[in-house]
Coordinates of C-alpha atoms in Angstrom, one line a residue:
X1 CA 10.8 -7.9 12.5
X2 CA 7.2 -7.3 14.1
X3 CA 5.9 -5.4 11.2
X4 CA 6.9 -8.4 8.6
X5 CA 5.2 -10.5 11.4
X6 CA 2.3 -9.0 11.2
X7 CA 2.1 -8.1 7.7
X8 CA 2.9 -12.0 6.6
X9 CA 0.0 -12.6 9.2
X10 CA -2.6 -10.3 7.8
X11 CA -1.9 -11.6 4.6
X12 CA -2.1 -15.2 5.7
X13 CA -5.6 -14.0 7.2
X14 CA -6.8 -12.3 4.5
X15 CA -5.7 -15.5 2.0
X16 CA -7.6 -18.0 4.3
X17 CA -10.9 -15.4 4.3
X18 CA -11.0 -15.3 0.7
X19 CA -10.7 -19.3 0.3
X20 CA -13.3 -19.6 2.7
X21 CA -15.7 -17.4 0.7
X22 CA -14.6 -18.6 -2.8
X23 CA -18.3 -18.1 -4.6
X24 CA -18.3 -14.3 -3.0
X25 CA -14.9 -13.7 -3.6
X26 CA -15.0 -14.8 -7.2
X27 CA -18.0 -13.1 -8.0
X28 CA -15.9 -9.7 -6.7
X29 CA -13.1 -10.5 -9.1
X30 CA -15.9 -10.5 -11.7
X31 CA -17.1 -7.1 -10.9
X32 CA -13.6 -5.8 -10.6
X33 CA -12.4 -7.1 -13.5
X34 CA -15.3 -5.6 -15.6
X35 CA -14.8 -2.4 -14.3
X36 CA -11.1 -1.8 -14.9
X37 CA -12.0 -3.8 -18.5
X38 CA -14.6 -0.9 -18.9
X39 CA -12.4 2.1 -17.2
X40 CA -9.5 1.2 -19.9
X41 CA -11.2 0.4 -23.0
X42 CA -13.0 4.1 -23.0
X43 CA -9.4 6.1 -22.9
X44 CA -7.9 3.3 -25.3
X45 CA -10.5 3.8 -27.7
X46 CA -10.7 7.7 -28.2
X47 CA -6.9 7.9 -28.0
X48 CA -7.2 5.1 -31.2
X49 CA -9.9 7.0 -32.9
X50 CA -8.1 10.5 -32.7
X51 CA -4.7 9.0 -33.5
X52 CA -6.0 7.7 -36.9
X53 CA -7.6 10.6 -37.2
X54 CA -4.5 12.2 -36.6
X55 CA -2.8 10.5 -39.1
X56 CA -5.1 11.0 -41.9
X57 CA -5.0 14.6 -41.1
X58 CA -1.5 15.2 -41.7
X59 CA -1.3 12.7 -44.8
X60 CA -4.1 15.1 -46.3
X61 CA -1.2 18.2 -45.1
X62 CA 1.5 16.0 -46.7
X63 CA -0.3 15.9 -49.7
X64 CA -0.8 19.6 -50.1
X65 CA 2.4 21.1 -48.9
X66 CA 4.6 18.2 -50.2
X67 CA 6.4 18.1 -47.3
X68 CA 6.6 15.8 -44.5
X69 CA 4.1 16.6 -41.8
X70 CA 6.0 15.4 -39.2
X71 CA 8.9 17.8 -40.3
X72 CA 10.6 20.1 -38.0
X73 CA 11.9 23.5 -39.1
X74 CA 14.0 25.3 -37.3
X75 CA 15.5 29.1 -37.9
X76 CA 17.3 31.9 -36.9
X77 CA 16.7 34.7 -38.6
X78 CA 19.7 37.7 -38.6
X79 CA 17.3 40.2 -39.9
X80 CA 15.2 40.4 -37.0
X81 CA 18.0 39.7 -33.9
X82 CA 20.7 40.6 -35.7
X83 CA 23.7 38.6 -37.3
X84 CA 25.9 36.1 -35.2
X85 CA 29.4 34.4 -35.0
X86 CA 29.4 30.6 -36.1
X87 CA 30.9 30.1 -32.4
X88 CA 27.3 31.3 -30.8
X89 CA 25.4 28.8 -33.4
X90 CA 27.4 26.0 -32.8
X91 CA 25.8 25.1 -29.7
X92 CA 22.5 25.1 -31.2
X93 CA 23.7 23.5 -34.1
X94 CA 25.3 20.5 -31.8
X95 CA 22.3 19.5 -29.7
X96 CA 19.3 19.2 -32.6
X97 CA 21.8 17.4 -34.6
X98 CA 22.6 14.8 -31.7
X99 CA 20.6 14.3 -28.4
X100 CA 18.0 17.5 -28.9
X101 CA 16.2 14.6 -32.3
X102 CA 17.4 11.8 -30.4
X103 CA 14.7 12.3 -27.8
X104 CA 11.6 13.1 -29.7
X105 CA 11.9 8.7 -30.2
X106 CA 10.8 8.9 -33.7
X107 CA 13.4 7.7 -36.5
X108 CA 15.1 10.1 -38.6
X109 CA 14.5 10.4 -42.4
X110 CA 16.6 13.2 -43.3
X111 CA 18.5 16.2 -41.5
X112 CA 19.5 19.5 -43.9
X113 CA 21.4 22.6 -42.6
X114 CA 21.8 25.7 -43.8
X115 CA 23.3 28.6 -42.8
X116 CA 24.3 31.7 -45.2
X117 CA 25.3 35.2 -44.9
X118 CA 23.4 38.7 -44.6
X119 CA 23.7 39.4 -48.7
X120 CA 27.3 40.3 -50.3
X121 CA 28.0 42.0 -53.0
X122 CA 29.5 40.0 -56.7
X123 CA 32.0 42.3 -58.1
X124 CA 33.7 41.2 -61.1
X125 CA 38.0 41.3 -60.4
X126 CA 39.8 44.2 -60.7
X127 CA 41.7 42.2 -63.9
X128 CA 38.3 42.1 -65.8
X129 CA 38.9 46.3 -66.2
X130 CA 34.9 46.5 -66.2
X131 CA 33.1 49.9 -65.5
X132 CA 30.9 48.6 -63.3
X133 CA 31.9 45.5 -61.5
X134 CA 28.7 45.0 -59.7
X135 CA 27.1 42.0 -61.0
X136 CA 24.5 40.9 -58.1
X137 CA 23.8 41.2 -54.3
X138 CA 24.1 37.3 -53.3
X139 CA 24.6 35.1 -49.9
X140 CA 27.9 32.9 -49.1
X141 CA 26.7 29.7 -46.7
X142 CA 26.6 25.9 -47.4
X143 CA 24.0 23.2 -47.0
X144 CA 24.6 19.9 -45.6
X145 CA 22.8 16.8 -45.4
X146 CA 21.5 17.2 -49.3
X147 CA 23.9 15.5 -51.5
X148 CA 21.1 13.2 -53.0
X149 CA 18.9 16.2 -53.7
X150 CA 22.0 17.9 -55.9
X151 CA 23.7 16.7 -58.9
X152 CA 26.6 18.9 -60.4
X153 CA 25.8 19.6 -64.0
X154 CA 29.2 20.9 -64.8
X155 CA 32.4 21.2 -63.2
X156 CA 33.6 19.3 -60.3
X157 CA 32.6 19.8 -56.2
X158 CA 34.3 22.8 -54.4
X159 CA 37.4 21.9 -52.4
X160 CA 37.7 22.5 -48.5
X161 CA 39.6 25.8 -48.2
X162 CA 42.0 26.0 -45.5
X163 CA 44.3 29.0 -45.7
X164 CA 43.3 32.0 -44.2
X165 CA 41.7 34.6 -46.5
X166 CA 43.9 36.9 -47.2
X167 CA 44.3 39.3 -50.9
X168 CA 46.7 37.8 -52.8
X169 CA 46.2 33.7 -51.5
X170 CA 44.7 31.5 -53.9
X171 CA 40.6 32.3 -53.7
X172 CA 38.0 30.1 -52.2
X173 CA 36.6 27.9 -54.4
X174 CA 32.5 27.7 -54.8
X175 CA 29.7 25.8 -56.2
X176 CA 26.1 28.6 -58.0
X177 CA 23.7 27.4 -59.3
X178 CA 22.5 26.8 -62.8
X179 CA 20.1 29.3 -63.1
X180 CA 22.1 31.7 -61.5
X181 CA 25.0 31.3 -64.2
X182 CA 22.7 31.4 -66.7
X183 CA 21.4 34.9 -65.6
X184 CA 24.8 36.3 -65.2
X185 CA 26.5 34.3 -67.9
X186 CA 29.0 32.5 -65.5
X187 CA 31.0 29.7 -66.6
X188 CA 33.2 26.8 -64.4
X189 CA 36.9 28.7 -63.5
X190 CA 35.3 32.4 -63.4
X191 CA 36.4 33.8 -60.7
X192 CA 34.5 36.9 -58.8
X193 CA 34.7 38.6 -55.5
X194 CA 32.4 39.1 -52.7
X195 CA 32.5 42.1 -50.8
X196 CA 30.4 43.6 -47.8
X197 CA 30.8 45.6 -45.1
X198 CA 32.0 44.1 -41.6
X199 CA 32.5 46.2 -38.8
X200 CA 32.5 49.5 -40.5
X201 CA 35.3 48.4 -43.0
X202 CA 35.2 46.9 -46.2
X203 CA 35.9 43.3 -46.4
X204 CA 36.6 40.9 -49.8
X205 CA 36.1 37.2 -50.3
X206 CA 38.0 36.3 -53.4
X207 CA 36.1 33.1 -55.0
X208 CA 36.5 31.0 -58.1
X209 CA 33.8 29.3 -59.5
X210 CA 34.5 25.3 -59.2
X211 CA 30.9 23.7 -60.6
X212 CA 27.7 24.4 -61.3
X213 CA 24.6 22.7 -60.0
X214 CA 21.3 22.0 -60.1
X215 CA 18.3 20.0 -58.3
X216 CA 17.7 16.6 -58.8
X217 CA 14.0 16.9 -58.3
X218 CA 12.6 20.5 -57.5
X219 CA 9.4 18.3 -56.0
X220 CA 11.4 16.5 -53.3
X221 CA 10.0 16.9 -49.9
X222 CA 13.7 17.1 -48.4
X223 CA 13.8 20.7 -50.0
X224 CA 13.3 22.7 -46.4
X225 CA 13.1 26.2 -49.5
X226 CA 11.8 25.6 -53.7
X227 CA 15.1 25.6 -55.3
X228 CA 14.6 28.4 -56.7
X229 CA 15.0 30.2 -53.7
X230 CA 18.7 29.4 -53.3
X231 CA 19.1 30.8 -56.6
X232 CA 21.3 33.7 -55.0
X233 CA 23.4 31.5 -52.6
X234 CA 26.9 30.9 -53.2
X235 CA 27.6 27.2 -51.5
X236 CA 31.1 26.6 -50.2
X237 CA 32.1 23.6 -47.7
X238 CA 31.1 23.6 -44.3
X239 CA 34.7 23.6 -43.2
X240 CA 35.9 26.5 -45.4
X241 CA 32.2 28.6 -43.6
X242 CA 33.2 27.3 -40.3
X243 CA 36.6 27.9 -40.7
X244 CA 38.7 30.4 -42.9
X245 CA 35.3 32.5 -43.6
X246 CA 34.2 32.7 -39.9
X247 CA 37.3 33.7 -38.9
X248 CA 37.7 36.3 -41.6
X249 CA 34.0 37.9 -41.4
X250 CA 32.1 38.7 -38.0
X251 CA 28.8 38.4 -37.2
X252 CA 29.1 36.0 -40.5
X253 CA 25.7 33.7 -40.0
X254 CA 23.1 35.9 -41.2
X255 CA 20.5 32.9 -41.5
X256 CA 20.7 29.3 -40.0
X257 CA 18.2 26.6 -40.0
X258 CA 17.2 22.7 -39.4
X259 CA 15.3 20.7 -41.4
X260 CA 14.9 17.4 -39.7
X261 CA 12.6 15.0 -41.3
X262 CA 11.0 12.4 -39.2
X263 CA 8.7 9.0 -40.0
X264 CA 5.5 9.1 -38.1
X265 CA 3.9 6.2 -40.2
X266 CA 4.1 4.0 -37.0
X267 CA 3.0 6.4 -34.4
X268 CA 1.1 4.9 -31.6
X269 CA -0.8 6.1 -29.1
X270 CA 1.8 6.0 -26.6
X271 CA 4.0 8.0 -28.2
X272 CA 1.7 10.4 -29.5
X273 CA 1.5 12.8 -26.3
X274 CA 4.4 12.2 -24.7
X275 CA 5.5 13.6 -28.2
X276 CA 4.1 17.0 -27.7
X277 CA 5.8 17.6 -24.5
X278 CA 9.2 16.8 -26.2
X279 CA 8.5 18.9 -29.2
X280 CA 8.1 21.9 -26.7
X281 CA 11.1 20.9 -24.5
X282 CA 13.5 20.4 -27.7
X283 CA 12.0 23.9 -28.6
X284 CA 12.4 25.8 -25.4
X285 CA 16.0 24.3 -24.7
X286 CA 17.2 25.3 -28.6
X287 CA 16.1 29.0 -28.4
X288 CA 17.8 28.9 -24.5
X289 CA 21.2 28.7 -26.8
X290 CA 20.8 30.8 -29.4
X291 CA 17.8 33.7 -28.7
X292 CA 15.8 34.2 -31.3
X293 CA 15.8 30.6 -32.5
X294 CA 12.2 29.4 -33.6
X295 CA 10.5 26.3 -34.1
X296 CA 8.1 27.4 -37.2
X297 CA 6.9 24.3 -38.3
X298 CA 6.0 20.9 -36.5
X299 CA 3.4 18.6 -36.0
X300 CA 2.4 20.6 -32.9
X301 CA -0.6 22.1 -33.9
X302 CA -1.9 18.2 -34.9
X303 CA -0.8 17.2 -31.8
X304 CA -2.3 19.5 -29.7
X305 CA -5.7 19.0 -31.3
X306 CA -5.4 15.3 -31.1
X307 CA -5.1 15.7 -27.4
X308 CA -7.7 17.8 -27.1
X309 CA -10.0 15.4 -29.0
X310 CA -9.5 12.2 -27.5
X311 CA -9.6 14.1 -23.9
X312 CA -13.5 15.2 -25.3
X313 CA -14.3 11.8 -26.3
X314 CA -12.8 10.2 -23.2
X315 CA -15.3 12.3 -21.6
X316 CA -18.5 11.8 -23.6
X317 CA -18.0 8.1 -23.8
X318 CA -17.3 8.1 -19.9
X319 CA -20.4 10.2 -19.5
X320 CA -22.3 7.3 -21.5
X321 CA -20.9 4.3 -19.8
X322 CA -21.4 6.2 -16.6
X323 CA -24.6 4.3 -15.6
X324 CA -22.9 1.0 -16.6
X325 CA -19.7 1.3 -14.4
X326 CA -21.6 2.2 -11.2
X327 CA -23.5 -0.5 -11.8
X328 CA -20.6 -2.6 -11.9
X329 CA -19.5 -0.6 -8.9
X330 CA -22.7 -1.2 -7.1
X331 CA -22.0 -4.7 -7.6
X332 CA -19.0 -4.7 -6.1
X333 CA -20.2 -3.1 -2.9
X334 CA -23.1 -5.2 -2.5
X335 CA -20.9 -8.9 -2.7
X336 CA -18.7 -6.8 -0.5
X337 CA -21.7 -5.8 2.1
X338 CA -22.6 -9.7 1.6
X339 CA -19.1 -10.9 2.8
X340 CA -19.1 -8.4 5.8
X341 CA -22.5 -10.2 6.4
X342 CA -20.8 -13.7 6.6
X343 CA -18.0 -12.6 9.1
X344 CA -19.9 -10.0 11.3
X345 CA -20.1 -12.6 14.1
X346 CA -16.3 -12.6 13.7
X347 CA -15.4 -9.0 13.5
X348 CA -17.7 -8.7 16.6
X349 CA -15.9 -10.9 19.0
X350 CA -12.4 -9.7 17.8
X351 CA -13.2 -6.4 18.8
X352 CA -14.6 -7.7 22.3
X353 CA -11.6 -8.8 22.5
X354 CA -9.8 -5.8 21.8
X355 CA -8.6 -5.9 18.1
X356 CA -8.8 -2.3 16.9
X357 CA -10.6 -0.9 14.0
X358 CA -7.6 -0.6 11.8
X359 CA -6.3 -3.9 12.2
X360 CA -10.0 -5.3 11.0
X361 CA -9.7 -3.1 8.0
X362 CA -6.4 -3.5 7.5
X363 CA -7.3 -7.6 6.2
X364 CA -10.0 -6.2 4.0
X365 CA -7.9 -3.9 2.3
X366 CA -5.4 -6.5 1.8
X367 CA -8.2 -8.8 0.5
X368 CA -9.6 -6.4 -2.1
X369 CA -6.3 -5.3 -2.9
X370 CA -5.3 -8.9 -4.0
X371 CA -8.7 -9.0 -5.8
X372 CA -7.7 -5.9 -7.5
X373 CA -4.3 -7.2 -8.5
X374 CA -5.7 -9.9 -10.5
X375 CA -8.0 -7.8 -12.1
X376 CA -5.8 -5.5 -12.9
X377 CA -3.3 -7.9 -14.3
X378 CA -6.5 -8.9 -16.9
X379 CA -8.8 -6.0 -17.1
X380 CA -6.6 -4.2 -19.4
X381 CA -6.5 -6.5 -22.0
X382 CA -10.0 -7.2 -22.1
X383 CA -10.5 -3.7 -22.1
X384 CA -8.6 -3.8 -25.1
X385 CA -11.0 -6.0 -26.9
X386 CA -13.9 -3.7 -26.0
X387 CA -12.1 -0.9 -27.6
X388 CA -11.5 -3.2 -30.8
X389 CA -15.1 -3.8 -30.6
X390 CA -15.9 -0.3 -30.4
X391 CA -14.0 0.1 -33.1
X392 CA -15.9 -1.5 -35.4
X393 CA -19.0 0.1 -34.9
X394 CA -20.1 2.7 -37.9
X395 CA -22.6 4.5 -36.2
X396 CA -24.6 4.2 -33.2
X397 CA -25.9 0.4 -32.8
X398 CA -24.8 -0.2 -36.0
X399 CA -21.7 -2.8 -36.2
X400 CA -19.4 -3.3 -39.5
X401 CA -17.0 -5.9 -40.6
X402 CA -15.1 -3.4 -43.5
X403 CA -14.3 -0.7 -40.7
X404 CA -10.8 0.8 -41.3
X405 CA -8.4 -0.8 -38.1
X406 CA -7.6 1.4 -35.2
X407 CA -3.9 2.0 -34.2
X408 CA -5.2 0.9 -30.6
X409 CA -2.6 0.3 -27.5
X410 CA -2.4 0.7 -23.9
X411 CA -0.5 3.3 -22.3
X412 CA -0.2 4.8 -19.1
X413 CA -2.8 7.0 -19.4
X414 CA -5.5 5.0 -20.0
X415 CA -4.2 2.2 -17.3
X416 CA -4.5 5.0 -14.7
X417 CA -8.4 5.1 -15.4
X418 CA -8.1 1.2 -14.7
X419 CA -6.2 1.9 -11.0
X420 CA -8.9 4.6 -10.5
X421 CA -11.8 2.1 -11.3
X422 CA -10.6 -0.6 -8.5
X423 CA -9.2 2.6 -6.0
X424 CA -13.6 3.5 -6.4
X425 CA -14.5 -0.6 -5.9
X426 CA -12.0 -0.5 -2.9
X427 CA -13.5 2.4 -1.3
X428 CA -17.0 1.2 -2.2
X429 CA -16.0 -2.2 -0.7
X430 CA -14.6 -0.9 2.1
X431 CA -18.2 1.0 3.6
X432 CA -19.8 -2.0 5.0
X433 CA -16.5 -3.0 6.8
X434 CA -16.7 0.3 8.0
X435 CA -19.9 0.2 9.6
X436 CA -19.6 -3.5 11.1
X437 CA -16.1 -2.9 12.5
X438 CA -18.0 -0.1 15.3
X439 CA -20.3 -2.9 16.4
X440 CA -19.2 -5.4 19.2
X441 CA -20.3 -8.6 20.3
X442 CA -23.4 -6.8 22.5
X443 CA -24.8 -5.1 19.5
X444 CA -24.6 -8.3 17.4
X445 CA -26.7 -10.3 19.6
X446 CA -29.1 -7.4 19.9
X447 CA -29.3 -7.1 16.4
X448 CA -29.8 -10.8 15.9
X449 CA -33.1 -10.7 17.7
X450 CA -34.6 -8.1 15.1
X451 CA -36.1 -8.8 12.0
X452 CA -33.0 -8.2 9.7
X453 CA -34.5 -9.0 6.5
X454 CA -37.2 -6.7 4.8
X455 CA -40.1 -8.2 2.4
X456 CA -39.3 -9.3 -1.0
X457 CA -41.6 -6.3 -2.2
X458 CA -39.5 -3.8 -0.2
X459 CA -36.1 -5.2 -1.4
X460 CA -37.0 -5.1 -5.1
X461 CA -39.4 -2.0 -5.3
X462 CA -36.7 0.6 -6.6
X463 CA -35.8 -1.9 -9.4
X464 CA -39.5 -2.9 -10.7
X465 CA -39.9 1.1 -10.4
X466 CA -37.1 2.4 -12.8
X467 CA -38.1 -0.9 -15.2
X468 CA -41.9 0.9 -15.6
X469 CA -41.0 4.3 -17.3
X470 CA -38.3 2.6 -19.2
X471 CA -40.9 0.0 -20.8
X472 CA -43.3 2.4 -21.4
X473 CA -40.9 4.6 -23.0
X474 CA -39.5 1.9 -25.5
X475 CA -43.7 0.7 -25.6
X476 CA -44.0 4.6 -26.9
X477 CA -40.9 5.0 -29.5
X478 CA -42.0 1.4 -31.2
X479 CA -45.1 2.8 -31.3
X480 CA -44.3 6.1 -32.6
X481 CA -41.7 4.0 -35.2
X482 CA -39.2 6.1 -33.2
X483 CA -37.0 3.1 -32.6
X484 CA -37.3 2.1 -36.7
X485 CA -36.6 5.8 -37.5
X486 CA -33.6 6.1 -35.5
X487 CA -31.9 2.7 -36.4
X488 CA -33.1 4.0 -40.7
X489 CA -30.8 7.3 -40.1
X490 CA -28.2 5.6 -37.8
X491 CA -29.7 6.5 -34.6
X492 CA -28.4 9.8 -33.5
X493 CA -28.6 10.4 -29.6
X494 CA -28.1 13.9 -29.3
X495 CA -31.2 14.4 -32.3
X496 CA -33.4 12.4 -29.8
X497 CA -32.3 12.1 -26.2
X498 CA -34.3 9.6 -25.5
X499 CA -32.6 6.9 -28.1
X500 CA -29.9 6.7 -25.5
X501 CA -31.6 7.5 -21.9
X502 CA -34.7 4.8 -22.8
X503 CA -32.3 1.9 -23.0
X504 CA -29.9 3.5 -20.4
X505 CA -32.3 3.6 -18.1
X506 CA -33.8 -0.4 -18.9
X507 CA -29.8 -1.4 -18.8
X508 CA -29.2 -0.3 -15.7
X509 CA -33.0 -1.4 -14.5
X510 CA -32.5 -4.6 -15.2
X511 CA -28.7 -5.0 -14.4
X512 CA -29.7 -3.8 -10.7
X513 CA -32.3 -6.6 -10.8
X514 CA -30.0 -9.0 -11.6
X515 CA -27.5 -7.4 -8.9
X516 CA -29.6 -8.2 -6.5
X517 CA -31.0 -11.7 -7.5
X518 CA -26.9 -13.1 -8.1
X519 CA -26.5 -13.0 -4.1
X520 CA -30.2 -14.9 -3.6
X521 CA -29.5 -17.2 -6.1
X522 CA -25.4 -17.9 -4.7
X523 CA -27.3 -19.0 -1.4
X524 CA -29.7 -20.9 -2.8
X525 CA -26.8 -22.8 -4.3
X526 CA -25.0 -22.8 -0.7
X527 CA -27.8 -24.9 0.6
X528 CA -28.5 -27.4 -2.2
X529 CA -24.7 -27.6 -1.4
X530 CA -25.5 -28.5 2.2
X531 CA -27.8 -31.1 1.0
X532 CA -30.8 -30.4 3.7
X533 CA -33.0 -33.3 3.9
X534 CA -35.8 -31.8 2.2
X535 CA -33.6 -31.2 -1.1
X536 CA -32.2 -34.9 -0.8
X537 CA -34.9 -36.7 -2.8
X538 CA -34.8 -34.4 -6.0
X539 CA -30.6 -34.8 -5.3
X540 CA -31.1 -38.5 -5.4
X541 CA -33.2 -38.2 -9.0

């Protein structure tokens, strides 16, 4: 109950302070609210910048491998690790088809599995009376998720087998393709046998050819292989693999793979790197089921460099702005300095009379804390409209109407620049509180009888200093036709440093200068407020 006491009361304190110094309180919402503005619109930019870049990356990859770039292949290859039961896959096989794409938050265009054999031998049947029976090594497996990629050009679907394979029960019923029945010369009703060694002993998969088929388009980007290379594989249902022809083989999968297609068209910035963390989680917990399960193609790669590229240009357009924001900064300490100025008299006697250190800090925190509140509640979104600004630039100085939109948005990441900007202003703020909450009412009056004010000459010397070598640099490049030159090429910095550091250096000149005239010119305003009887005739005009 006594720390809500005193929590509503320092509040309460704090509130009444900052209406009593409205002018100097306003102008440090300014400050704050230009900082976070600035802090957030450098991250939200150069993630929008590399995100379109991004995207027109992998529509140039799309174009040239004619497959999705945001597609995810996955496969287990038998060759390598060895062959597995269908029982060890279907773990694997149950979370990328359900929650393992579910949580990459990116909608689904199209999910194809396959999984096959090792390679089987075609014999033709013992009826045939045939010399050789050996026709061709081929594969046994089925694909799913394809239907609108295959048309049957002859003969009719295979049927789900569901008797146990055994020699003399009716034979499993197939679908080969075209191409392969035209090399053989296989026709619908044929009926072969497939025969490989499992175990150490000979094993035979009587089949009978049901249908033929063929592509519907041998361009399609759903094709996770060119047609052509499933030339070879015999296609049965996915219940008669997963059921009469897994329990009849061992170690029957041979291959398996995922080919999940996903739309990145409206990819944001938000979504983009949390992205690459769940690419690599989906990836490490798939090959923790089945070992030797490999992600080899994603977006990754894209995304990786993306991050990489907007974390460089967050930190070459921070290392440009740097001059700007401590100027804002230094703004922010001086109106703070100035209201620590207003109320020393104040923080004097409450420490005479005992009120200890923290509790004085303790209302300024709370009053730059609600100052930072509001400006974080606005900063962002004016940030946002600097980046959109930015955005329209072509080169340097040099604005364009016809610039190409970027896909800009706040996230997280660039908010936390914001937090970081007021957590600097707070700490900057906080100094001169600092300082006068160690004096006490003695050291006050002391103080009072000094001369606490210096000449104007003194006060303004460092500014009218860093204006001369800025002036007489810009004086120079005009003269040179530096300036003209730059803005005819576009105005590289890094060709000639000094493009950038000449009217860096007048910026921040003259933005110190005007730093230190706002707090002149707010108490000039406070006594024309007070009406003094010297003002009151030009009041009365």
């Amino acid at each position: 109950m006594n720390l809500l006491w005193t929590t509503l009361s320092v509040l309460t304190t704090a509130l009444k302070r900052l209406r009593a110094n409205f002018g100097l309180a306003l102008c440090a919402i300014v400050a704050l609210l230009a900082a976070v503005a600035l802090a957030v619109s450098v991250p939200t930019y150069a993630e929008g910048a590399s995100l379109r870049l991004l995207k027109s990356t992998l529509a140039k990859q799309e174009q040239q491998t004619n497959r999705s770039a945001f597609a995810l292949l996955f496969r287990y290859l038998g060759s390598s690790k060895g062959s597995l039961e269908w029982d060890r896959v279907a773990p694997a096989d149950a979370f990328i088809s359900g929650p393992g794409l579910a949580r990459l938050d990116l909608p689904l265009q199209g999910l194809a599995r396959h999984v096959r054999t090792d390679p089987l031998r075609m014999l033709l049947p013992p009826s045939s009376g045939a010399a050789n029976p050996f026709l061709k090594n081929v594969t046994l497996g089925f694909i799913s998720g394809m239907d609108q990629q295959i048309k049957i050009v002859d003969g009719a679907a295979p049927r789900k087998y569901s008797a146990a394979i055994k020699p003399g029960v009716a034979p499993v019923e197939v679908l080969i393709m075209r191409d392969l029945a035209d090399e053989i010369g296989i026709n619908t009703g044929d009926q072969f046998s497939l025969v490989g060694t499992i175990g150490g002993k000979v094993a035979a998969i009587p089949i009978k050819v049901s249908g033929l088929w063929a592509p519907v388009s041998a361009a399609d980007p759903a094709w996770f292989y060119p047609p052509s290379a499933l030339k070879d594989v015999v296609l049965v249902p996915e219940a008669t693999f997963t059921g009469p022809v897994a329990a009849y083989l061992k170690n029957e999968v041979g291959l398996a793979l995922w080919f999940a297609r996903l739309n990145g068209a409206n990819l944001s910035a938000a979504q983009a790197a949390p992205l690459l963390a769940r690419i690599d989680g989906l990836s490490a917990q798939a090959a923790g089921l089945v070992a030797g399960l490999k992600l080899e193609q994603s977006p990754r790669d894209a995304l990786l460099r993306y991050r990489q590229e907007a974390q460089a240009l967050t930190l070459q357009l921070f290392v440009f702005s740097a001059p700007i924001l401590a100027l804002v900064l230094y703004f922010a300490g001086l109106v703070a300095a100035l209201l620590v100025n207003r109320q020393r008299g104040e923080i004097a006697l409450l420490k005479t009379r005992g009120v200890r250190d923290v509790q004085i800090l303790g209302v300024y925190i709370v009053e730059w804390l609600l100052m930072g509140a509001l400006a974080l509640a606005a900063g962002p979104w004016l940030g946002l409209l600097f980046a959109r600004f930015m955005g329209s630039t072509r080169s340097f100085l040099q604005l364009t109407a016809d610039a190409p939109e970027l896909p800009l948005a706040l996230t997280w990441e660039s908010l936390r620049f914001g937090v970081a900007a007021v957590a600097l202003a707070l700490l900057a703020a906080l100094l001169p509180a600092f300082v006068a909450a160690r004096r006490t009412l003695v050291d006050e009056q002391q103080q009072a009888a000094r001369t606490l004010r210096a000449p104007f000459w003194q006060r303004f010397f460092l500014d009218i200093m860093l204006l001369v070598p800025a002036i007489y640099g810009i004086y120079q490049l005009r003269r040179s036709g530096g300036l003209q030159l730059g803005a005819a090429r576009g105005a590289d910095p890094f060709n000639n440093p000094l493009l950038l550091l000449l009217p860096m250096l007048f910026c921040f000149a003259l933005g110190l200068l005007a730093v230190r005239l706002i707090p002149l010119l707010l108490e000039l305003l406070a006594r024309l407020a007070r009406r003094p009887s010297w003002v009151a005739p030009l009041v009365a005009l």
